XYZ file of C-alpha atoms in Angstrom:
101
model
C 185.056 159.430 172.649
C 188.449 157.888 171.883
C 191.066 159.823 169.914
C 190.895 157.296 167.039
C 187.148 158.033 166.609
C 188.006 161.730 166.799
C 190.469 161.406 163.943
C 187.925 159.367 161.927
C 185.382 162.105 162.299
C 187.707 165.026 161.648
C 188.808 165.695 158.109
C 192.620 165.385 157.815
C 192.487 168.421 155.635
C 190.922 170.352 158.539
C 193.615 169.153 160.950
C 196.279 170.195 158.443
C 194.739 173.611 157.927
C 194.403 174.194 161.665
C 198.139 173.425 162.035
C 198.983 175.843 159.215
C 200.890 173.195 157.217
C 200.896 172.521 153.502
C 200.282 168.978 152.324
C 203.995 168.198 151.927
C 204.836 169.328 155.469
C 201.792 167.634 157.027
C 202.021 164.211 155.296
C 205.760 163.837 155.240
C 205.893 163.823 159.033
C 204.080 160.487 158.960
C 205.819 159.034 155.862
C 203.071 159.643 153.342
C 203.661 161.341 150.039
C 201.954 164.530 149.228
C 199.936 162.832 146.484
C 198.880 160.070 148.825
C 197.846 162.591 151.418
C 195.893 164.519 148.861
C 193.923 161.339 148.075
C 193.097 160.854 151.783
C 191.988 164.455 152.008
C 189.775 163.885 148.974
C 187.909 161.089 150.796
C 189.887 157.963 149.930
C 189.824 155.412 152.754
C 192.815 155.932 155.078
C 194.397 152.641 156.362
C 194.397 152.243 160.131
C 198.196 152.554 160.495
C 198.146 155.915 158.660
C 195.170 157.066 160.791
C 197.020 156.129 163.992
C 200.197 157.934 162.868
C 198.130 161.022 162.016
C 196.554 160.809 165.475
C 199.922 160.422 167.240
C 201.828 163.084 165.323
C 199.195 165.746 164.527
C 196.599 165.336 167.281
C 198.659 164.087 170.205
C 201.735 166.011 169.025
C 204.072 163.059 169.691
C 207.549 163.313 168.035
C 207.713 159.671 166.729
C 211.414 160.010 165.859
C 212.128 160.171 169.536
C 210.272 156.934 170.462
C 212.372 153.823 170.955
C 211.244 150.257 171.291
C 212.548 150.125 174.855
C 210.353 153.123 175.795
C 207.235 151.298 174.646
C 208.415 148.098 176.475
C 208.844 150.069 179.707
C 205.383 151.616 179.335
C 203.785 148.212 178.645
C 205.553 146.759 181.728
C 204.309 149.621 183.934
C 200.766 149.274 182.593
C 200.757 145.583 183.328
C 202.660 145.353 186.613
C 203.019 148.859 188.129
C 199.892 150.886 187.081
C 200.034 153.091 190.158
C 203.665 154.052 189.359
C 202.690 154.817 185.758
C 199.770 157.037 186.973
C 202.113 158.913 189.239
C 204.755 159.417 186.503
C 202.094 160.735 184.146
C 200.855 163.127 186.798
C 204.392 164.396 187.542
C 205.212 164.808 183.835
C 201.945 166.720 183.267
C 202.726 169.070 186.138
C 206.234 169.747 184.852
C 204.849 170.535 181.367
C 202.368 173.049 182.932
C 205.221 174.737 184.854
C 207.368 174.962 181.708
C 204.464 176.615 179.739
């Protein structure tokens, strides 16, 4: 199951509660007002860009303020032309995170 499907099936309210955040804290991290977030939590259809931001920030725990266009371009290049290098980099980064924890 992909993470997008995971976010679609999990109630954003449940994600927020598991993280221990109030609506203002939770929704402001992805540029959504508290009142807009409240509507999504009440069942209003969430646009795909908002759903993806929710997934990146609150499920994948990505600090989107640190992402630069050139970072994405490098990753896209590696995926297309150097997939083995990308795989090795991911493995190394994961191992370093485990050591740090």
